[in-house]
């Protein structure tokens, strides 16, 4: 059977130029007249594909290049070189066209208007994705029953708990039925109960709507309970691309195995 | 194409509506902000009353023309800040990676960002502008022209704020430069252009285009002039195209960030 890749990445590179400053006030003065610049290779020649309906964990230590990669895949950042195709669309050339087909949730950056209720936010998102009033109402109803938001759908977002807010963030990103959902640390700062219910929802979406899930997380349970395939990046390079089941065959707990890979140690 | 434009306008208007709703969360603060801004603006006109009691003409302007000058200046800054407040905070959006959530939406990033916040006190500036125009002598034509120039001026002021803010794509801490530039646009707009000579005057019709936002409209409102009317509208259009060009050129340099923030 022919594989249907929804994400294709080839030799992707992204460098950042970072100013280096010596310590103290003298260092600040020196950096004005003679700035020292350092090139940081955030993403260094990576290639991978993701199939339709896959649930992929894209993980790595802090500063490994996970977020930079997600940002290039979603059209937020321009790559220095390489080729990206998401649903056969080049994000650097057709950002808007791609945005109609993907959903994004950044655990650290909120997209909702804080003074509006989730219901009003969903209506606004409906307008952003060019849905008619009837379509938007229908989608809100569907999302409401899927996520069980009825208790707080009419409460301003600023008055919701962090868990309820993240739930609404995910719900808002689904208003247009995206084919791929990019989740950048969606469970950050949440309690175990909320984390579990979010995981269940992600699984449900994948099963019912065949939504491809591209997940980054530092939470091992997120990876263990959601994903079948794992890509580990470190220093901008892919150091492992394998099925989770194969990774688990190695000695130690999954957390220990992943930590070893992060540190560059050999695993058995 | 037409549908795309219609949808874009619809979303921008909704964004402006929600921004205003945020400002109206507290009725008392909302109304006080407007009232105190009118009071603040009115305090400046007192010095002009004193000056015109001593002199009949300042920089070629009569007192009524100064009223128009202040009316237009207050009106354009009011409209610009009321509808597009975040144009004046663009540096912060670029430097701190706040464009991310707008970039993943299938709409114009620039319009989405600048329309995502409003300043209620700016409504005081707009009311004050209309009060001064009425005081300078009301006619329907004057009212309509004033409204048009308030819009063209607001577009130019917003354009300049966006261009200055976009420098953050290339230059670190250019927010200071942007603040200074925006301040110059405000400060020069409140003096009759006749007091500026030579290179200062040339600057006001080029890099600090107060001439197009305020001085030329005052002249058209005083005595209608087709060519000046045409020039104001054409420059507004050209500058707006140039602004979008600069922003999108810079967007390719956007480096985002991992700072945590909320859309409050």
mmCIF file of C-alpha atoms in Angstrom, chain B:
data_model
loop_
_atom_site.group_PDB
_atom_site.id
_atom_site.type_symbol
_atom_site.label_atom_id
_atom_site.label_comp_id
_atom_site.label_asym_id
_atom_site.label_seq_id
_atom_site.Cartn_x
_atom_site.Cartn_y
_atom_site.Cartn_z
ATOM 1 C CA UNK B 1 -10.409 37.334 -4.623
ATOM 2 C CA UNK B 2 -13.434 39.534 -3.837
ATOM 3 C CA UNK B 3 -14.627 36.983 -1.294
ATOM 4 C CA UNK B 4 -11.169 36.937 0.296
ATOM 5 C CA UNK B 5 -11.197 40.732 0.674
ATOM 6 C CA UNK B 6 -14.735 40.596 2.112
ATOM 7 C CA UNK B 7 -13.724 37.947 4.655
ATOM 8 C CA UNK B 8 -10.583 39.895 5.577
ATOM 9 C CA UNK B 9 -12.619 43.069 6.194
ATOM 10 C CA UNK B 10 -15.135 41.059 8.229
ATOM 11 C CA UNK B 11 -12.398 39.603 10.473
ATOM 12 C CA UNK B 12 -10.628 42.963 10.890
ATOM 13 C CA UNK B 13 -13.901 44.643 11.897
ATOM 14 C CA UNK B 14 -14.613 41.834 14.365
ATOM 15 C CA UNK B 15 -11.113 42.185 15.795
ATOM 16 C CA UNK B 16 -11.630 45.939 16.238
ATOM 17 C CA UNK B 17 -15.049 45.274 17.822
ATOM 18 C CA UNK B 18 -13.575 42.823 20.354
ATOM 19 C CA UNK B 19 -10.702 45.220 21.148
ATOM 20 C CA UNK B 20 -13.205 47.976 21.900
ATOM 21 C CA UNK B 21 -15.274 45.536 23.991
ATOM 22 C CA UNK B 22 -12.144 44.900 26.074
ATOM 23 C CA UNK B 23 -11.815 48.632 26.709
ATOM 24 C CA UNK B 24 -15.481 48.798 27.719
ATOM 25 C CA UNK B 25 -15.190 46.098 30.382
ATOM 26 C CA UNK B 26 -15.307 48.760 33.058
ATOM 27 C CA UNK B 27 -17.842 51.438 32.146
ATOM 28 C CA UNK B 28 -16.488 53.960 34.676
ATOM 29 C CA UNK B 29 -12.871 53.715 33.509
ATOM 30 C CA UNK B 30 -13.955 53.786 29.862
ATOM 31 C CA UNK B 31 -15.939 57.030 30.249
ATOM 32 C CA UNK B 32 -13.351 58.656 32.538
ATOM 33 C CA UNK B 33 -10.576 57.910 30.023
ATOM 34 C CA UNK B 34 -12.533 59.690 27.297
ATOM 35 C CA UNK B 35 -13.446 62.663 29.519
ATOM 36 C CA UNK B 36 -9.919 63.207 30.835
ATOM 37 C CA UNK B 37 -8.426 62.999 27.351
ATOM 38 C CA UNK B 38 -10.785 65.760 26.184
ATOM 39 C CA UNK B 39 -9.767 67.797 29.235
ATOM 40 C CA UNK B 40 -6.075 67.119 28.598
ATOM 41 C CA UNK B 41 -6.357 68.204 24.949
ATOM 42 C CA UNK B 42 -8.371 71.302 25.897
ATOM 43 C CA UNK B 43 -5.620 72.485 28.252
ATOM 44 C CA UNK B 44 -3.288 73.031 25.275
ATOM 45 C CA UNK B 45 -5.633 75.375 23.455
ATOM 46 C CA UNK B 46 -5.495 77.815 26.394
ATOM 47 C CA UNK B 47 -1.895 78.736 25.507
ATOM 48 C CA UNK B 48 -3.009 79.499 21.943
ATOM 49 C CA UNK B 49 -5.821 81.745 23.227
ATOM 50 C CA UNK B 50 -3.186 83.694 25.190
ATOM 51 C CA UNK B 51 -0.832 83.892 22.171
ATOM 52 C CA UNK B 52 -3.603 85.127 19.836
ATOM 53 C CA UNK B 53 -4.527 87.803 22.379
ATOM 54 C CA UNK B 54 -1.018 89.183 21.913
ATOM 55 C CA UNK B 55 -0.526 88.447 18.177
ATOM 56 C CA UNK B 56 -3.028 88.199 15.327
ATOM 57 C CA UNK B 57 -1.047 85.829 13.166
ATOM 58 C CA UNK B 58 1.298 82.938 14.032
ATOM 59 C CA UNK B 59 3.181 81.285 11.161
ATOM 60 C CA UNK B 60 0.507 82.507 8.715
ATOM 61 C CA UNK B 61 -2.333 80.889 10.689
ATOM 62 C CA UNK B 62 -5.410 82.599 12.103
ATOM 63 C CA UNK B 63 -6.856 81.371 15.400
ATOM 64 C CA UNK B 64 -9.559 79.458 13.510
ATOM 65 C CA UNK B 65 -6.870 77.673 11.502
ATOM 66 C CA UNK B 66 -5.077 76.723 14.722
ATOM 67 C CA UNK B 67 -8.359 75.254 15.926
ATOM 68 C CA UNK B 68 -8.542 73.212 12.707
ATOM 69 C CA UNK B 69 -4.879 72.204 13.067
ATOM 70 C CA UNK B 70 -5.452 70.932 16.606
ATOM 71 C CA UNK B 71 -8.750 69.332 15.608
ATOM 72 C CA UNK B 72 -7.171 67.347 12.793
ATOM 73 C CA UNK B 73 -4.068 66.471 14.833
ATOM 74 C CA UNK B 74 -6.163 65.201 17.757
ATOM 75 C CA UNK B 75 -8.571 63.398 15.411
ATOM 76 C CA UNK B 76 -5.939 61.490 13.429
ATOM 77 C CA UNK B 77 -4.019 60.343 16.484
ATOM 78 C CA UNK B 78 -7.335 59.426 18.069
ATOM 79 C CA UNK B 79 -8.519 57.301 15.135
ATOM 80 C CA UNK B 80 -5.116 55.680 14.756
ATOM 81 C CA UNK B 81 -4.832 54.709 18.425
ATOM 82 C CA UNK B 82 -8.490 53.796 18.802
ATOM 83 C CA UNK B 83 -8.510 51.375 15.881
ATOM 84 C CA UNK B 84 -4.880 50.307 15.519
ATOM 85 C CA UNK B 85 -3.218 50.760 18.913
ATOM 86 C CA UNK B 86 -0.862 47.843 18.429
ATOM 87 C CA UNK B 87 0.770 49.524 15.409
ATOM 88 C CA UNK B 88 2.555 51.580 18.083
ATOM 89 C CA UNK B 89 3.690 48.407 19.880
ATOM 90 C CA UNK B 90 4.840 46.477 16.822
ATOM 91 C CA UNK B 91 8.480 46.416 18.004
ATOM 92 C CA UNK B 92 7.398 44.481 21.097
ATOM 93 C CA UNK B 93 5.464 41.970 18.972
ATOM 94 C CA UNK B 94 8.478 41.390 16.729
ATOM 95 C CA UNK B 95 11.159 41.314 19.416
ATOM 96 C CA UNK B 96 9.251 39.083 21.825
ATOM 97 C CA UNK B 97 7.868 36.614 19.288
ATOM 98 C CA UNK B 98 4.252 37.662 19.699
ATOM 99 C CA UNK B 99 3.478 37.375 15.977
ATOM 100 C CA UNK B 100 3.350 33.558 16.183
ATOM 101 C CA UNK B 101 -0.348 33.197 16.991
ATOM 102 C CA UNK B 102 -1.252 35.571 14.139
ATOM 103 C CA UNK B 103 1.012 33.822 11.645
ATOM 104 C CA UNK B 104 -0.808 30.502 12.013
ATOM 105 C CA UNK B 105 -4.107 32.112 11.019
ATOM 106 C CA UNK B 106 -5.170 32.355 7.362
ATOM 107 C CA UNK B 107 -5.532 36.116 7.425
ATOM 108 C CA UNK B 108 -3.382 39.201 6.928
ATOM 109 C CA UNK B 109 -0.889 39.206 9.822
ATOM 110 C CA UNK B 110 -0.330 42.948 9.908
ATOM 111 C CA UNK B 111 -4.031 43.844 10.024
ATOM 112 C CA UNK B 112 -4.670 41.161 12.655
ATOM 113 C CA UNK B 113 -1.904 42.487 14.900
ATOM 114 C CA UNK B 114 -2.619 46.211 14.685
ATOM 115 C CA UNK B 115 -6.375 45.788 15.150
ATOM 116 C CA UNK B 116 -6.033 43.529 18.191
ATOM 117 C CA UNK B 117 -5.957 46.340 20.715
ATOM 118 C CA UNK B 118 -7.732 49.647 21.224
ATOM 119 C CA UNK B 119 -7.180 52.736 23.376
ATOM 120 C CA UNK B 120 -10.388 54.140 24.869
ATOM 121 C CA UNK B 121 -8.812 57.505 25.725
ATOM 122 C CA UNK B 122 -8.217 57.980 21.983
ATOM 123 C CA UNK B 123 -11.973 58.330 21.633
ATOM 124 C CA UNK B 124 -11.570 61.541 23.647
ATOM 125 C CA UNK B 125 -9.126 62.791 20.992
ATOM 126 C CA UNK B 126 -11.685 62.082 18.251
ATOM 127 C CA UNK B 127 -14.507 63.886 20.113
ATOM 128 C CA UNK B 128 -12.168 66.778 20.846
ATOM 129 C CA UNK B 129 -11.259 66.988 17.146
ATOM 130 C CA UNK B 130 -14.929 67.319 16.186
ATOM 131 C CA UNK B 131 -15.564 69.893 18.940
ATOM 132 C CA UNK B 132 -12.783 72.112 17.545
ATOM 133 C CA UNK B 133 -14.059 71.783 13.989
ATOM 134 C CA UNK B 134 -17.513 72.872 15.142
ATOM 135 C CA UNK B 135 -15.948 75.810 17.040
ATOM 136 C CA UNK B 136 -14.008 76.879 13.928
ATOM 137 C CA UNK B 137 -17.298 77.230 12.015
ATOM 138 C CA UNK B 138 -19.514 74.314 10.956
ATOM 139 C CA UNK B 139 -20.486 73.453 7.389
ATOM 140 C CA UNK B 140 -21.475 70.015 6.072
ATOM 141 C CA UNK B 141 -18.630 70.048 3.513
ATOM 142 C CA UNK B 142 -16.115 70.943 6.223
ATOM 143 C CA UNK B 143 -17.445 68.150 8.435
ATOM 144 C CA UNK B 144 -17.125 65.581 5.630
ATOM 145 C CA UNK B 145 -13.674 66.772 4.559
ATOM 146 C CA UNK B 146 -12.518 66.803 8.179
ATOM 147 C CA UNK B 147 -13.698 63.202 8.593
ATOM 148 C CA UNK B 148 -11.891 62.169 5.403
ATOM 149 C CA UNK B 149 -8.637 63.873 6.438
ATOM 150 C CA UNK B 150 -8.906 62.345 9.874
ATOM 151 C CA UNK B 151 -8.961 58.942 8.158
ATOM 152 C CA UNK B 152 -6.140 59.667 5.658
ATOM 153 C CA UNK B 153 -4.049 61.196 8.454
ATOM 154 C CA UNK B 154 -4.722 58.228 10.749
ATOM 155 C CA UNK B 155 -3.681 55.830 7.982
ATOM 156 C CA UNK B 156 -0.410 57.744 7.425
ATOM 157 C CA UNK B 157 0.342 57.965 11.163
ATOM 158 C CA UNK B 158 -0.339 54.212 11.471
ATOM 159 C CA UNK B 159 1.840 53.557 8.392
ATOM 160 C CA UNK B 160 4.746 55.475 9.937
ATOM 161 C CA UNK B 161 4.311 53.611 13.249
ATOM 162 C CA UNK B 162 4.367 50.282 11.366
ATOM 163 C CA UNK B 163 7.445 51.204 9.303
ATOM 164 C CA UNK B 164 9.296 52.339 12.444
ATOM 165 C CA UNK B 165 8.126 49.250 14.352
ATOM 166 C CA UNK B 166 9.188 46.978 11.488
ATOM 167 C CA UNK B 167 12.788 48.145 11.945
ATOM 168 C CA UNK B 168 12.853 45.633 14.818
ATOM 169 C CA UNK B 169 13.061 42.883 12.194
ATOM 170 C CA UNK B 170 16.543 44.184 11.374
ATOM 171 C CA UNK B 171 17.713 46.305 14.314
ATOM 172 C CA UNK B 172 17.787 45.265 17.956
ATOM 173 C CA UNK B 173 16.080 47.652 20.441
ATOM 174 C CA UNK B 174 14.754 49.835 17.634
ATOM 175 C CA UNK B 175 11.650 50.365 19.766
ATOM 176 C CA UNK B 176 13.383 53.494 21.168
ATOM 177 C CA UNK B 177 13.784 54.843 17.637
ATOM 178 C CA UNK B 178 10.152 54.000 16.877
ATOM 179 C CA UNK B 179 8.952 55.841 19.997
ATOM 180 C CA UNK B 180 11.006 58.913 19.065
ATOM 181 C CA UNK B 181 9.701 58.869 15.488
ATOM 182 C CA UNK B 182 6.093 58.529 16.610
ATOM 183 C CA UNK B 183 6.658 61.350 19.115
ATOM 184 C CA UNK B 184 7.965 63.620 16.332
ATOM 185 C CA UNK B 185 4.807 62.948 14.290
ATOM 186 C CA UNK B 186 2.713 64.123 17.261
ATOM 187 C CA UNK B 187 4.813 67.104 18.325
ATOM 188 C CA UNK B 188 5.226 68.731 14.909
ATOM 189 C CA UNK B 189 1.518 68.309 14.151
ATOM 190 C CA UNK B 190 0.519 70.908 16.729
ATOM 191 C CA UNK B 191 2.371 73.974 15.367
ATOM 192 C CA UNK B 192 1.546 76.052 12.267
ATOM 193 C CA UNK B 193 3.860 75.053 9.423
ATOM 194 C CA UNK B 194 4.705 78.686 8.655
ATOM 195 C CA UNK B 195 7.065 78.782 11.638
ATOM 196 C CA UNK B 196 9.255 76.097 10.052
ATOM 197 C CA UNK B 197 11.681 77.167 7.318
ATOM 198 C CA UNK B 198 14.220 75.534 4.990
ATOM 199 C CA UNK B 199 15.311 71.984 5.727
ATOM 200 C CA UNK B 200 12.974 71.652 8.741
ATOM 201 C CA UNK B 201 10.037 72.433 6.471
ATOM 202 C CA UNK B 202 11.295 70.027 3.789
ATOM 203 C CA UNK B 203 11.507 67.302 6.453
ATOM 204 C CA UNK B 204 7.880 67.865 7.414
ATOM 205 C CA UNK B 205 6.804 67.124 3.861
ATOM 206 C CA UNK B 206 9.033 64.039 3.496
ATOM 207 C CA UNK B 207 10.404 61.822 6.274
ATOM 208 C CA UNK B 208 8.115 63.230 8.990
ATOM 209 C CA UNK B 209 5.052 63.685 6.755
ATOM 210 C CA UNK B 210 3.096 65.964 9.096
ATOM 211 C CA UNK B 211 2.630 68.224 6.064
ATOM 212 C CA UNK B 212 0.417 65.603 4.422
ATOM 213 C CA UNK B 213 -1.411 64.531 7.581
ATOM 214 C CA UNK B 214 -2.167 67.971 9.027
ATOM 215 C CA UNK B 215 -0.873 71.077 7.191
ATOM 216 C CA UNK B 216 -2.256 70.303 3.729
ATOM 217 C CA UNK B 217 -5.676 69.275 5.125
ATOM 218 C CA UNK B 218 -5.850 72.577 7.071
ATOM 219 C CA UNK B 219 -5.205 74.444 3.817
ATOM 220 C CA UNK B 220 -7.857 72.427 1.931
ATOM 221 C CA UNK B 221 -10.357 72.984 4.751
ATOM 222 C CA UNK B 222 -9.621 76.716 4.710
ATOM 223 C CA UNK B 223 -9.833 77.053 0.946
ATOM 224 C CA UNK B 224 -10.605 73.968 -1.166
ATOM 225 C CA UNK B 225 -7.826 72.958 -3.539
ATOM 226 C CA UNK B 226 -8.283 69.989 -5.926
ATOM 227 C CA UNK B 227 -4.598 69.250 -6.490
ATOM 228 C CA UNK B 228 -3.804 69.241 -2.771
ATOM 229 C CA UNK B 229 -6.857 67.032 -2.115
ATOM 230 C CA UNK B 230 -5.605 64.613 -4.773
ATOM 231 C CA UNK B 231 -2.004 64.628 -3.456
ATOM 232 C CA UNK B 232 -3.139 63.802 0.113
ATOM 233 C CA UNK B 233 -5.116 60.762 -1.057
ATOM 234 C CA UNK B 234 -2.434 59.498 -3.459
ATOM 235 C CA UNK B 235 0.362 59.806 -0.876
ATOM 236 C CA UNK B 236 -1.795 57.940 1.666
ATOM 237 C CA UNK B 237 -2.288 55.109 -0.827
ATOM 238 C CA UNK B 238 1.381 54.903 -1.891
ATOM 239 C CA UNK B 239 2.642 55.012 1.708
ATOM 240 C CA UNK B 240 0.227 52.231 2.699
ATOM 241 C CA UNK B 241 1.478 49.958 -0.096
ATOM 242 C CA UNK B 242 5.055 50.770 0.919
ATOM 243 C CA UNK B 243 4.233 49.971 4.576
ATOM 244 C CA UNK B 244 2.884 46.507 3.717
ATOM 245 C CA UNK B 245 5.935 45.913 1.520
ATOM 246 C CA UNK B 246 8.361 46.802 4.356
ATOM 247 C CA UNK B 247 6.484 44.707 6.943
ATOM 248 C CA UNK B 248 6.324 41.603 4.768
ATOM 249 C CA UNK B 249 9.969 42.046 3.711
ATOM 250 C CA UNK B 250 10.897 42.133 7.386
ATOM 251 C CA UNK B 251 8.660 39.192 8.263
ATOM 252 C CA UNK B 252 11.102 36.902 6.479
ATOM 253 C CA UNK B 253 13.642 37.914 9.146
ATOM 254 C CA UNK B 254 11.238 37.187 12.027
ATOM 255 C CA UNK B 255 12.916 34.937 14.562
ATOM 256 C CA UNK B 256 10.066 34.395 17.056
ATOM 257 C CA UNK B 257 10.943 33.526 20.676
ATOM 258 C CA UNK B 258 9.915 31.149 23.397
ATOM 259 C CA UNK B 259 8.745 33.779 25.870
ATOM 260 C CA UNK B 260 5.467 33.009 27.620
ATOM 261 C CA UNK B 261 2.660 35.516 27.135
ATOM 262 C CA UNK B 262 -1.084 35.902 26.966
ATOM 263 C CA UNK B 263 -3.301 37.903 24.647
ATOM 264 C CA UNK B 264 -4.603 40.240 27.364
#
